[in-house]
Amino acid sequence: MLFRSAIGIAASATQSAISAVSSAVSDGIKIITDYTKSLQTAEVAFKGMMGSADGAKQHLTELSEFAAKTPFQFTDVIEASRTLQGYGFAAADVIPTLTALGNIAGGNADRFNRLTYAYSEVFEKQRLMSQDLRQFESAGVPILQTLATAYGTTATAVKKMVEEGRIGFPHVKWALEELSKTRFADQLIEQSKTLEGQISNLKDRVGILGNKMFDPIAKAMAEAIGEVNASLSGHDIEKWAEQAGRRSEEHTSELQSLRHLVCRLLLEKKK
């Protein structure tokens, strides 16, 4: 009896281990395929934005390394870069900007995205507006106090300057860089050391390594699927499909006639 119980426990443990390994492999494959798809899509987008295929690849390499060392996922970093460049930032300024915003966001992806958008809005208008100020404040950025200290005045006075349009982008850039180097210094590094940060880094590393192996396969699959799509969109295949549809309709009509005939015969037999 004891022996059977031991065998049952061992079998259950083995099954659990197999399930865990299978789940881990499945998750790993999903991480790699998702990473590869994001990379290929972003490469096309950045090529259009930057006007250079080589420049796009180099930028994506920088973004992937940044993501692998921070709590942010690769997709978050790609989206942030697209936002910044869409508003006119140079690709060379993206990583330093993301580092400063990431530190101030404390490694939180939601705050990071909100700050990226708010900062881009200020850059586009080249001045800090009241709605932009509210976005920074709602994200927990003490930008008013930082500017007040720099100007040697009060937060109320700085807020009045904002309303009058007297706070330009260079002032905001300085304030955020100052906060990133002082109050929020090394937040990305510290957050990366947490369990959540380490898991995020692991996913990015798996994605990077897996992409190096899977990318050629993915490109070959895309080409093959493209050929199938092209063959299915030709005039001949459409004509064949129409003919098949008409034949199917004729057969359906014949089957309905046969069904009616059988029903009529059965009714006559009952009589």
mmCIF file of C-alpha atoms in Angstrom:
data_model
loop_
_atom_site.group_PDB
_atom_site.id
_atom_site.type_symbol
_atom_site.label_atom_id
_atom_site.label_comp_id
_atom_site.label_asym_id
_atom_site.label_seq_id
_atom_site.Cartn_x
_atom_site.Cartn_y
_atom_site.Cartn_z
ATOM 1 C CA MET A 1 0.000 0.000 0.000
ATOM 2 C CA LEU A 2 2.800 2.365 0.985
ATOM 3 C CA PHE A 3 4.697 1.377 -2.161
ATOM 4 C CA ARG A 4 1.680 2.199 -4.351
ATOM 5 C CA SER A 5 1.284 5.548 -2.620
ATOM 6 C CA ALA A 6 4.945 6.374 -3.253
ATOM 7 C CA ILE A 7 4.570 5.437 -6.935
ATOM 8 C CA GLY A 8 1.473 7.642 -7.187
ATOM 9 C CA ILE A 9 3.270 10.613 -5.633
ATOM 10 C CA ALA A 10 6.272 10.128 -7.928
ATOM 11 C CA ALA A 11 4.027 9.890 -11.003
ATOM 12 C CA SER A 12 2.155 13.016 -9.982
ATOM 13 C CA ALA A 13 5.387 14.910 -9.395
ATOM 14 C CA THR A 14 6.733 13.779 -12.753
ATOM 15 C CA GLN A 15 3.556 14.880 -14.508
ATOM 16 C CA SER A 16 3.714 18.273 -12.775
ATOM 17 C CA ALA A 17 7.347 18.684 -13.784
ATOM 18 C CA ILE A 18 6.553 17.796 -17.405
ATOM 19 C CA SER A 19 3.655 20.263 -17.428
ATOM 20 C CA ALA A 20 5.868 22.988 -15.953
ATOM 21 C CA VAL A 21 8.599 22.388 -18.548
ATOM 22 C CA SER A 22 6.041 22.300 -21.353
ATOM 23 C CA SER A 23 4.501 25.566 -20.146
ATOM 24 C CA ALA A 24 7.925 27.193 -19.858
ATOM 25 C CA VAL A 25 8.858 26.122 -23.388
ATOM 26 C CA SER A 26 5.530 27.398 -24.722
ATOM 27 C CA ASP A 27 5.988 30.735 -22.937
ATOM 28 C CA GLY A 28 9.546 30.985 -24.247
ATOM 29 C CA ILE A 29 8.431 30.375 -27.827
ATOM 30 C CA LYS A 30 5.704 33.019 -27.473
ATOM 31 C CA ILE A 31 8.210 35.548 -26.108
ATOM 32 C CA ILE A 32 10.537 34.904 -29.044
ATOM 33 C CA THR A 33 7.851 35.064 -31.730
ATOM 34 C CA ASP A 34 6.247 38.204 -30.221
ATOM 35 C CA TYR A 35 9.671 39.857 -29.941
ATOM 36 C CA THR A 36 10.528 38.990 -33.547
ATOM 37 C CA LYS A 37 7.201 40.282 -34.864
ATOM 38 C CA SER A 38 7.594 43.538 -32.905
ATOM 39 C CA LEU A 39 11.145 43.941 -34.164
ATOM 40 C CA GLN A 40 10.233 43.416 -37.813
ATOM 41 C CA THR A 41 7.250 45.780 -37.619
ATOM 42 C CA ALA A 42 9.312 48.442 -35.850
ATOM 43 C CA GLU A 43 12.161 48.083 -38.360
ATOM 44 C CA VAL A 44 9.808 48.974 -41.201
ATOM 45 C CA ALA A 45 8.351 51.911 -39.240
ATOM 46 C CA PHE A 46 11.728 53.347 -38.199
ATOM 47 C CA LYS A 47 13.104 52.924 -41.704
ATOM 48 C CA GLY A 48 10.338 55.228 -42.905
ATOM 49 C CA MET A 49 10.855 57.709 -40.053
ATOM 50 C CA MET A 50 14.651 57.798 -40.279
ATOM 51 C CA GLY A 51 15.014 57.302 -44.023
ATOM 52 C CA SER A 52 17.662 54.622 -43.570
ATOM 53 C CA ALA A 53 17.435 50.856 -43.194
ATOM 54 C CA ASP A 54 20.860 50.672 -41.513
ATOM 55 C CA GLY A 55 19.951 53.544 -39.195
ATOM 56 C CA ALA A 56 16.701 51.807 -38.246
ATOM 57 C CA LYS A 57 18.518 48.545 -37.433
ATOM 58 C CA GLN A 58 21.127 50.347 -35.344
ATOM 59 C CA HIS A 59 18.449 52.269 -33.451
ATOM 60 C CA LEU A 60 16.499 49.080 -32.734
ATOM 61 C CA THR A 61 19.659 47.431 -31.422
ATOM 62 C CA GLU A 62 20.107 50.356 -29.023
ATOM 63 C CA LEU A 63 16.468 50.169 -27.941
ATOM 64 C CA SER A 64 16.615 46.410 -27.339
ATOM 65 C CA GLU A 65 19.736 46.790 -25.184
ATOM 66 C CA PHE A 66 18.071 49.624 -23.262
ATOM 67 C CA ALA A 67 14.986 47.479 -22.661
ATOM 68 C CA ALA A 68 17.127 44.521 -21.539
ATOM 69 C CA LYS A 69 18.729 46.670 -18.814
ATOM 70 C CA THR A 70 15.562 48.372 -17.564
ATOM 71 C CA PRO A 71 12.173 47.258 -16.160
ATOM 72 C CA PHE A 72 10.509 48.208 -19.453
ATOM 73 C CA GLN A 73 9.448 45.729 -22.118
ATOM 74 C CA PHE A 74 10.842 46.094 -25.615
ATOM 75 C CA THR A 75 7.402 47.035 -26.957
ATOM 76 C CA ASP A 76 7.123 49.890 -24.408
ATOM 77 C CA VAL A 77 10.498 51.257 -25.468
ATOM 78 C CA ILE A 78 9.675 50.998 -29.185
ATOM 79 C CA GLU A 79 6.421 52.897 -28.677
ATOM 80 C CA ALA A 80 8.168 55.601 -26.636
ATOM 81 C CA SER A 81 10.804 56.070 -29.345
ATOM 82 C CA ARG A 82 8.137 56.283 -32.043
ATOM 83 C CA THR A 83 6.322 58.947 -30.019
ATOM 84 C CA LEU A 84 9.457 61.040 -29.508
ATOM 85 C CA GLN A 85 10.574 60.813 -33.136
ATOM 86 C CA GLY A 86 7.036 61.447 -34.322
ATOM 87 C CA TYR A 87 7.147 64.772 -32.468
ATOM 88 C CA GLY A 88 10.511 65.685 -33.995
ATOM 89 C CA PHE A 89 13.203 64.313 -31.673
ATOM 90 C CA ALA A 90 16.381 63.081 -33.356
ATOM 91 C CA ALA A 91 17.096 59.362 -33.018
ATOM 92 C CA ALA A 92 20.398 60.188 -31.300
ATOM 93 C CA ASP A 93 18.489 61.953 -28.485
ATOM 94 C CA VAL A 94 16.055 59.099 -27.828
ATOM 95 C CA ILE A 95 18.077 56.935 -25.413
ATOM 96 C CA PRO A 96 19.217 59.836 -23.173
ATOM 97 C CA THR A 97 15.639 61.127 -23.113
ATOM 98 C CA LEU A 98 14.178 57.701 -22.316
ATOM 99 C CA THR A 99 16.741 57.284 -19.536
ATOM 100 C CA ALA A 100 15.762 60.571 -17.891
ATOM 101 C CA LEU A 101 12.021 59.946 -18.258
ATOM 102 C CA GLY A 102 12.425 56.331 -17.123
ATOM 103 C CA ASN A 103 14.236 57.387 -13.948
ATOM 104 C CA ILE A 104 11.553 59.944 -13.126
ATOM 105 C CA ALA A 105 8.822 57.373 -13.848
ATOM 106 C CA GLY A 106 10.485 55.045 -11.354
ATOM 107 C CA GLY A 107 10.490 52.241 -13.897
ATOM 108 C CA ASN A 108 6.683 52.260 -14.082
ATOM 109 C CA ALA A 109 5.533 51.658 -17.663
ATOM 110 C CA ASP A 110 2.279 53.622 -17.377
ATOM 111 C CA ARG A 111 3.957 56.744 -15.942
ATOM 112 C CA PHE A 112 6.758 56.324 -18.481
ATOM 113 C CA ASN A 113 4.285 56.433 -21.376
ATOM 114 C CA ARG A 114 2.445 59.431 -19.931
ATOM 115 C CA LEU A 115 5.663 61.371 -19.349
ATOM 116 C CA THR A 116 6.903 60.576 -22.852
ATOM 117 C CA TYR A 117 3.725 61.987 -24.347
ATOM 118 C CA ALA A 118 3.715 65.097 -22.132
ATOM 119 C CA TYR A 119 7.397 65.797 -22.820
ATOM 120 C CA SER A 120 6.836 65.385 -26.567
ATOM 121 C CA GLU A 121 3.954 67.866 -26.424
ATOM 122 C CA VAL A 122 6.183 70.449 -24.735
ATOM 123 C CA PHE A 123 8.902 69.845 -27.331
ATOM 124 C CA GLU A 124 6.486 70.356 -30.202
ATOM 125 C CA LYS A 125 5.155 73.659 -28.811
ATOM 126 C CA GLN A 126 8.585 74.654 -27.407
ATOM 127 C CA ARG A 127 6.911 75.888 -24.258
ATOM 128 C CA LEU A 128 5.222 74.456 -21.163
ATOM 129 C CA MET A 129 1.450 74.896 -21.226
ATOM 130 C CA SER A 130 -0.953 74.507 -18.301
ATOM 131 C CA GLN A 131 -2.329 71.165 -19.567
ATOM 132 C CA ASP A 132 1.208 69.811 -19.917
ATOM 133 C CA LEU A 133 1.992 70.936 -16.384
ATOM 134 C CA ARG A 134 -1.059 69.043 -15.116
ATOM 135 C CA GLN A 135 0.141 65.893 -16.886
ATOM 136 C CA PHE A 136 3.535 66.120 -15.199
ATOM 137 C CA GLU A 137 1.945 66.760 -11.813
ATOM 138 C CA SER A 138 -0.513 63.852 -12.206
ATOM 139 C CA ALA A 139 2.476 61.595 -12.916
ATOM 140 C CA GLY A 140 4.105 62.712 -9.652
ATOM 141 C CA VAL A 141 6.796 64.962 -11.170
ATOM 142 C CA PRO A 142 7.600 67.989 -8.939
ATOM 143 C CA ILE A 143 8.523 70.147 -11.898
ATOM 144 C CA LEU A 144 7.044 73.347 -10.405
ATOM 145 C CA GLN A 145 9.166 73.099 -7.276
ATOM 146 C CA THR A 146 12.294 72.292 -9.305
ATOM 147 C CA LEU A 147 11.807 75.322 -11.550
ATOM 148 C CA ALA A 148 10.935 77.521 -8.565
ATOM 149 C CA THR A 149 14.195 76.578 -6.861
ATOM 150 C CA ALA A 150 16.142 77.277 -10.050
ATOM 151 C CA TYR A 151 14.497 80.690 -10.477
ATOM 152 C CA GLY A 152 14.733 81.517 -6.763
ATOM 153 C CA THR A 153 11.007 82.100 -6.529
ATOM 154 C CA THR A 154 7.807 80.285 -5.506
ATOM 155 C CA ALA A 155 5.824 77.522 -7.216
ATOM 156 C CA THR A 156 2.892 79.948 -7.469
ATOM 157 C CA ALA A 157 5.053 82.428 -9.367
ATOM 158 C CA VAL A 158 6.279 79.723 -11.736
ATOM 159 C CA LYS A 159 2.709 78.598 -12.359
ATOM 160 C CA LYS A 160 1.876 82.180 -13.345
ATOM 161 C CA MET A 161 4.824 82.125 -15.758
ATOM 162 C CA VAL A 162 3.469 78.919 -17.286
ATOM 163 C CA GLU A 163 0.073 80.543 -17.813
ATOM 164 C CA GLU A 164 1.806 83.440 -19.557
ATOM 165 C CA GLY A 165 3.784 81.054 -21.795
ATOM 166 C CA ARG A 166 7.154 82.133 -20.390
ATOM 167 C CA ILE A 167 8.523 78.663 -19.568
ATOM 168 C CA GLY A 168 10.204 77.313 -22.699
ATOM 169 C CA PHE A 169 11.197 73.751 -23.591
ATOM 170 C CA PRO A 170 14.870 74.261 -22.588
ATOM 171 C CA HIS A 171 13.715 75.044 -19.025
ATOM 172 C CA VAL A 172 11.594 71.872 -18.899
ATOM 173 C CA LYS A 173 14.429 69.798 -20.367
ATOM 174 C CA TRP A 174 16.816 71.113 -17.737
ATOM 175 C CA ALA A 175 14.333 70.485 -14.901
ATOM 176 C CA LEU A 176 13.679 66.866 -15.908
ATOM 177 C CA GLU A 177 17.363 66.122 -16.412
ATOM 178 C CA GLU A 178 18.086 67.631 -13.002
ATOM 179 C CA LEU A 179 15.401 65.499 -11.359
ATOM 180 C CA SER A 180 16.734 62.408 -13.146
ATOM 181 C CA LYS A 181 20.237 63.038 -11.790
ATOM 182 C CA THR A 182 19.208 63.982 -8.220
ATOM 183 C CA ARG A 183 15.842 63.080 -6.709
ATOM 184 C CA PHE A 184 15.173 60.148 -9.083
ATOM 185 C CA ALA A 185 18.768 59.159 -9.774
ATOM 186 C CA ASP A 186 19.393 55.521 -10.821
ATOM 187 C CA GLN A 187 15.741 54.536 -10.443
ATOM 188 C CA LEU A 188 15.931 52.385 -13.585
ATOM 189 C CA ILE A 189 18.952 50.513 -12.251
ATOM 190 C CA GLU A 190 17.371 49.967 -8.838
ATOM 191 C CA GLN A 191 14.016 48.863 -10.273
ATOM 192 C CA SER A 192 15.823 46.408 -12.562
ATOM 193 C CA LYS A 193 17.175 44.657 -9.463
ATOM 194 C CA THR A 194 13.688 43.827 -8.192
ATOM 195 C CA LEU A 195 11.991 40.514 -8.987
ATOM 196 C CA GLU A 196 9.667 42.162 -11.506
ATOM 197 C CA GLY A 197 12.587 43.985 -13.095
ATOM 198 C CA GLN A 198 14.649 40.809 -13.363
ATOM 199 C CA ILE A 199 11.755 38.942 -14.978
ATOM 200 C CA SER A 200 11.357 41.786 -17.477
ATOM 201 C CA ASN A 201 15.068 41.710 -18.259
ATOM 202 C CA LEU A 202 14.966 37.936 -18.687
ATOM 203 C CA LYS A 203 12.104 38.191 -21.183
ATOM 204 C CA ASP A 204 14.015 40.778 -23.196
ATOM 205 C CA ARG A 205 17.209 38.697 -23.166
ATOM 206 C CA VAL A 206 15.296 35.611 -24.281
ATOM 207 C CA GLY A 207 13.708 37.698 -27.013
ATOM 208 C CA ILE A 208 17.070 39.048 -28.200
ATOM 209 C CA LEU A 209 18.749 35.631 -28.295
ATOM 210 C CA GLY A 210 15.714 33.879 -29.743
ATOM 211 C CA ASN A 211 15.317 36.488 -32.453
ATOM 212 C CA LYS A 212 18.850 35.848 -33.682
ATOM 213 C CA MET A 213 17.805 32.239 -34.308
ATOM 214 C CA PHE A 214 14.195 32.744 -35.363
ATOM 215 C CA ASP A 215 14.452 35.891 -37.522
ATOM 216 C CA PRO A 216 15.648 34.094 -40.710
ATOM 217 C CA ILE A 217 12.828 31.557 -40.304
ATOM 218 C CA ALA A 218 10.269 34.313 -39.725
ATOM 219 C CA LYS A 219 11.384 36.178 -42.840
ATOM 220 C CA ALA A 220 11.213 32.991 -44.916
ATOM 221 C CA MET A 221 7.718 32.299 -43.542
ATOM 222 C CA ALA A 222 6.628 35.851 -44.384
ATOM 223 C CA GLU A 223 7.889 35.447 -47.953
ATOM 224 C CA ALA A 224 6.146 32.075 -48.334
ATOM 225 C CA ILE A 225 2.856 33.447 -46.976
ATOM 226 C CA GLY A 226 3.246 36.429 -49.285
ATOM 227 C CA GLU A 227 3.521 34.102 -52.269
ATOM 228 C CA VAL A 228 0.394 32.239 -51.148
ATOM 229 C CA ASN A 229 -1.477 35.540 -50.774
ATOM 230 C CA ALA A 230 -0.339 36.610 -54.234
ATOM 231 C CA SER A 231 -1.460 33.334 -55.786
ATOM 232 C CA LEU A 232 -4.871 33.571 -54.079
ATOM 233 C CA SER A 233 -5.441 37.101 -55.349
ATOM 234 C CA GLY A 234 -4.958 36.285 -59.043
ATOM 235 C CA HIS A 235 -7.728 36.463 -61.660
ATOM 236 C CA ASP A 236 -7.560 32.732 -62.436
ATOM 237 C CA ILE A 237 -8.053 31.622 -58.836
ATOM 238 C CA GLU A 238 -10.962 34.060 -58.395
ATOM 239 C CA LYS A 239 -12.581 32.720 -61.571
ATOM 240 C CA TRP A 240 -12.121 29.148 -60.324
ATOM 241 C CA ALA A 241 -13.689 30.078 -56.970
ATOM 242 C CA GLU A 242 -16.713 31.595 -58.723
ATOM 243 C CA GLN A 243 -17.166 28.458 -60.838
ATOM 244 C CA ALA A 244 -16.859 26.273 -57.745
ATOM 245 C CA GLY A 245 -19.474 28.408 -56.043
ATOM 246 C CA ARG A 246 -21.910 27.989 -58.937
ATOM 247 C CA ARG A 247 -21.364 24.205 -58.991
ATOM 248 C CA SER A 248 -21.927 24.094 -55.238
ATOM 249 C CA GLU A 249 -25.161 26.015 -55.685
ATOM 250 C CA GLU A 250 -26.303 23.582 -58.407
ATOM 251 C CA HIS A 251 -25.505 20.576 -56.176
ATOM 252 C CA THR A 252 -27.392 22.173 -53.299
ATOM 253 C CA SER A 253 -30.429 22.631 -55.516
ATOM 254 C CA GLU A 254 -30.212 18.994 -56.637
ATOM 255 C CA LEU A 255 -29.978 17.771 -53.034
ATOM 256 C CA GLN A 256 -33.018 19.813 -52.062
ATOM 257 C CA SER A 257 -35.007 18.304 -54.953
ATOM 258 C CA LEU A 258 -33.922 14.813 -53.891
ATOM 259 C CA ARG A 259 -34.954 15.526 -50.288
ATOM 260 C CA HIS A 260 -38.402 16.669 -51.417
ATOM 261 C CA LEU A 261 -38.775 13.530 -53.565
ATOM 262 C CA VAL A 262 -37.857 11.207 -50.676
ATOM 263 C CA CYS A 263 -40.275 12.979 -48.340
ATOM 264 C CA ARG A 264 -43.081 12.678 -50.882
ATOM 265 C CA LEU A 265 -42.416 8.946 -51.395
ATOM 266 C CA LEU A 266 -42.428 8.331 -47.661
ATOM 267 C CA LEU A 267 -45.733 10.143 -47.274
ATOM 268 C CA GLU A 268 -47.270 8.104 -50.109
ATOM 269 C CA LYS A 269 -46.019 4.876 -48.530
ATOM 270 C CA LYS A 270 -47.698 5.747 -45.218
ATOM 271 C CA LYS A 271 -50.996 6.197 -47.018
#
